[in-house]
PDB file of C-alpha atoms in Angstrom:
ATOM      1  CA  MET A   1      -2.892   4.580   2.480  1.00 51.00           C
ATOM      2  CA  LEU A   2       0.233   5.660   0.404  1.00 49.00           C
ATOM      3  CA  PHE A   3       2.928   2.937  -0.301  1.00 46.00           C
ATOM      4  CA  GLU A   4       5.441   4.729   1.694  1.00 55.00           C
ATOM      5  CA  GLN A   5       3.006   4.865   5.047  1.00 60.00           C
ATOM      6  CA  MET A   6       2.769   1.220   4.600  1.00 55.00           C
ATOM      7  CA  LYS A   7       6.314   0.408   4.007  1.00 69.00           C
ATOM      8  CA  THR A   8       6.934   2.603   7.292  1.00 86.00           C
ATOM      9  CA  ILE A   9       4.393   0.816   9.176  1.00 91.00           C
ATOM     10  CA  LYS A  10       5.705  -2.749   8.346  1.00 92.00           C
ATOM     11  CA  GLU A  11       9.608  -1.303   9.106  1.00 92.00           C
ATOM     12  CA  GLU A  12       7.550  -0.137  12.865  1.00 93.00           C
ATOM     13  CA  ILE A  13       5.901  -3.591  13.039  1.00 95.00           C
ATOM     14  CA  GLU A  14       9.019  -5.309  12.735  1.00 94.00           C
ATOM     15  CA  PHE A  15      10.776  -3.314  15.259  1.00 92.00           C
ATOM     16  CA  LEU A  16       7.947  -4.450  17.503  1.00 94.00           C
ATOM     17  CA  LEU A  17       7.463  -8.163  16.966  1.00 96.00           C
ATOM     18  CA  ILE A  18      11.617  -8.138  17.084  1.00 94.00           C
ATOM     19  CA  ASN A  19      12.091  -6.616  20.706  1.00 93.00           C
ATOM     20  CA  TYR A  20       9.036  -7.554  21.813  1.00 95.00           C
ATOM     21  CA  PRO A  21       7.929 -11.390  21.397  1.00 95.00           C
ATOM     22  CA  LEU A  22       4.750 -11.161  23.518  1.00 95.00           C
ATOM     23  CA  LEU A  23       3.743  -9.468  20.530  1.00 97.00           C
ATOM     24  CA  ARG A  24       3.936 -12.396  18.460  1.00 96.00           C
ATOM     25  CA  ASP A  25       0.765 -14.045  19.014  1.00 95.00           C
ATOM     26  CA  ASP A  26      -1.659 -11.426  19.958  1.00 95.00           C
ATOM     27  CA  ASP A  27      -2.751  -8.557  17.100  1.00 96.00           C
ATOM     28  CA  TYR A  28      -4.861  -6.615  20.055  1.00 97.00           C
ATOM     29  CA  ARG A  29      -1.353  -6.387  22.189  1.00 97.00           C
ATOM     30  CA  LEU A  30       1.013  -5.651  19.089  1.00 98.00           C
ATOM     31  CA  ILE A  31      -1.768  -2.774  18.013  1.00 98.00           C
ATOM     32  CA  SER A  32      -2.202  -1.381  21.563  1.00 97.00           C
ATOM     33  CA  ASN A  33       1.754  -1.136  21.849  1.00 96.00           C
ATOM     34  CA  TYR A  34       2.037  -0.130  18.471  1.00 95.00           C
ATOM     35  CA  PHE A  35      -0.652   2.995  18.587  1.00 96.00           C
ATOM     36  CA  ALA A  36       1.281   3.359  21.872  1.00 93.00           C
ATOM     37  CA  PHE A  37       4.427   3.789  20.100  1.00 90.00           C
ATOM     38  CA  LEU A  38       3.309   6.100  17.358  1.00 91.00           C
ATOM     39  CA  LEU A  39       2.023   8.206  20.412  1.00 92.00           C
ATOM     40  CA  GLU A  40       4.656   7.715  22.632  1.00 87.00           C
ATOM     41  CA  ASP A  41       5.417  11.814  23.161  1.00 88.00           C
ATOM     42  CA  LYS A  42       1.188  12.294  23.716  1.00 93.00           C
ATOM     43  CA  ILE A  43       0.265   9.447  25.167  1.00 92.00           C
ATOM     44  CA  ASN A  44       0.624  10.463  28.724  1.00 93.00           C
ATOM     45  CA  ASP A  45      -1.259  13.795  28.185  1.00 96.00           C
ATOM     46  CA  MET A  46      -3.960  12.454  25.907  1.00 96.00           C
ATOM     47  CA  THR A  47      -7.819  11.031  26.845  1.00 96.00           C
ATOM     48  CA  ALA A  48      -9.638   8.025  25.995  1.00 96.00           C
ATOM     49  CA  LYS A  49     -11.529  11.170  23.976  1.00 97.00           C
ATOM     50  CA  ASP A  50      -8.514  12.173  22.504  1.00 97.00           C
ATOM     51  CA  PHE A  51      -7.421   9.297  21.150  1.00 96.00           C
ATOM     52  CA  LEU A  52     -10.811   8.191  20.029  1.00 96.00           C
ATOM     53  CA  LYS A  53     -11.061  11.369  18.342  1.00 97.00           C
ATOM     54  CA  LEU A  54      -7.595  10.915  16.325  1.00 96.00           C
ATOM     55  CA  PHE A  55      -9.090   7.520  15.467  1.00 96.00           C
ATOM     56  CA  SER A  56     -12.342   8.305  13.875  1.00 97.00           C
ATOM     57  CA  GLU A  57     -10.170  10.662  12.149  1.00 97.00           C
ATOM     58  CA  GLY A  58      -8.343   8.426  10.294  1.00 95.00           C
ATOM     59  CA  LYS A  59      -5.326   9.874  11.972  1.00 95.00           C
ATOM     60  CA  LEU A  60      -3.949   6.509  12.689  1.00 95.00           C
ATOM     61  CA  PRO A  61      -3.297   3.564  10.448  1.00 94.00           C
ATOM     62  CA  HIS A  62      -6.404   1.212  10.339  1.00 95.00           C
ATOM     63  CA  THR A  63      -5.797  -1.581  12.897  1.00 96.00           C
ATOM     64  CA  GLU A  64      -6.575  -4.199   9.615  1.00 96.00           C
ATOM     65  CA  SER A  65      -2.516  -2.884   8.091  1.00 94.00           C
ATOM     66  CA  ILE A  66      -1.069  -3.554  11.448  1.00 96.00           C
ATOM     67  CA  SER A  67      -2.541  -7.250  11.393  1.00 96.00           C
ATOM     68  CA  ARG A  68      -1.792  -7.310   7.576  1.00 96.00           C
ATOM     69  CA  CYS A  69       1.548  -6.265   8.136  1.00 95.00           C
ATOM     70  CA  ARG A  70       2.221  -8.642  10.984  1.00 96.00           C
ATOM     71  CA  ARG A  71       1.375 -11.663   9.081  1.00 94.00           C
ATOM     72  CA  LYS A  72       3.190 -11.122   5.791  1.00 95.00           C
ATOM     73  CA  LEU A  73       6.640 -10.304   8.141  1.00 96.00           C
ATOM     74  CA  GLN A  74       5.675 -13.816   9.900  1.00 95.00           C
ATOM     75  CA  GLU A  75       4.795 -15.280   6.436  1.00 92.00           C
ATOM     76  CA  GLU A  76       8.334 -14.535   5.185  1.00 95.00           C
ATOM     77  CA  ASN A  77      10.434 -14.081   8.349  1.00 95.00           C
ATOM     78  CA  ILE A  78      10.369 -17.431  10.230  1.00 93.00           C
ATOM     79  CA  LYS A  79      12.183 -15.582  13.126  1.00 95.00           C
ATOM     80  CA  LEU A  80       8.966 -13.519  13.863  1.00 94.00           C
ATOM     81  CA  ARG A  81       6.902 -16.245  13.860  1.00 93.00           C
ATOM     82  CA  GLY A  82       5.355 -16.571  17.716  1.00 88.00           C
ATOM     83  CA  LYS A  83       4.629 -19.692  19.404  1.00 84.00           C
ATOM     84  CA  ASN A  84       1.155 -20.237  17.734  1.00 85.00           C
ATOM     85  CA  TYR A  85       1.938 -19.979  14.190  1.00 76.00           C
ATOM     86  CA  THR A  86       2.586 -23.263  12.785  1.00 72.00           C
ATOM     87  CA  ASP A  87      -0.717 -24.474  14.795  1.00 75.00           C
ATOM     88  CA  ARG A  88      -2.896 -21.845  13.322  1.00 73.00           C
ATOM     89  CA  LYS A  89      -1.235 -22.341  10.046  1.00 72.00           C
ATOM     90  CA  ASP A  90      -2.104 -26.113   9.872  1.00 71.00           C
ATOM     91  CA  ALA A  91      -5.471 -25.547  11.670  1.00 72.00           C
ATOM     92  CA  GLY A  92      -6.055 -23.557   8.646  1.00 73.00           C
ATOM     93  CA  ASP A  93      -4.564 -26.384   6.005  1.00 72.00           C
ATOM     94  CA  LYS A  94      -7.292 -28.919   7.888  1.00 75.00           C
ATOM     95  CA  THR A  95     -10.000 -26.550   7.655  1.00 79.00           C
ATOM     96  CA  SER A  96      -8.980 -25.893   3.431  1.00 79.00           C
ATOM     97  CA  LYS A  97      -8.639 -29.565   2.816  1.00 77.00           C
ATOM     98  CA  LEU A  98     -12.372 -30.431   4.955  1.00 77.00           C
ATOM     99  CA  ILE A  99     -14.207 -27.900   2.440  1.00 85.00           C
ATOM    100  CA  HIS A 100     -12.256 -28.818  -0.786  1.00 79.00           C
ATOM    101  CA  ASP A 101     -13.413 -32.438   0.665  1.00 81.00           C
ATOM    102  CA  LEU A 102     -17.187 -32.195   0.719  1.00 79.00           C
TER     103      LEU A 102
END
């Protein structure tokens, strides 16, 4: 993926996180809404088969790129963090400490 595209994805994800706080803690909702945002002029006329064709041909951003952008934005901007951010971070820190203590 080109850097220019990633920058665009990052800006679009940031827009969604700012305007739709419910998406901050749920990648499935974020990804679904992001695809709807990208396909807004076509989505009502598309079948599931049409969507899957676009997705399988790589014409839509990879879901991992969307998730990665969300994580990076939330790391950099406290205001974009969801309600579960601190809980997930603390759980990850505890797990990491347990692993290092083995």
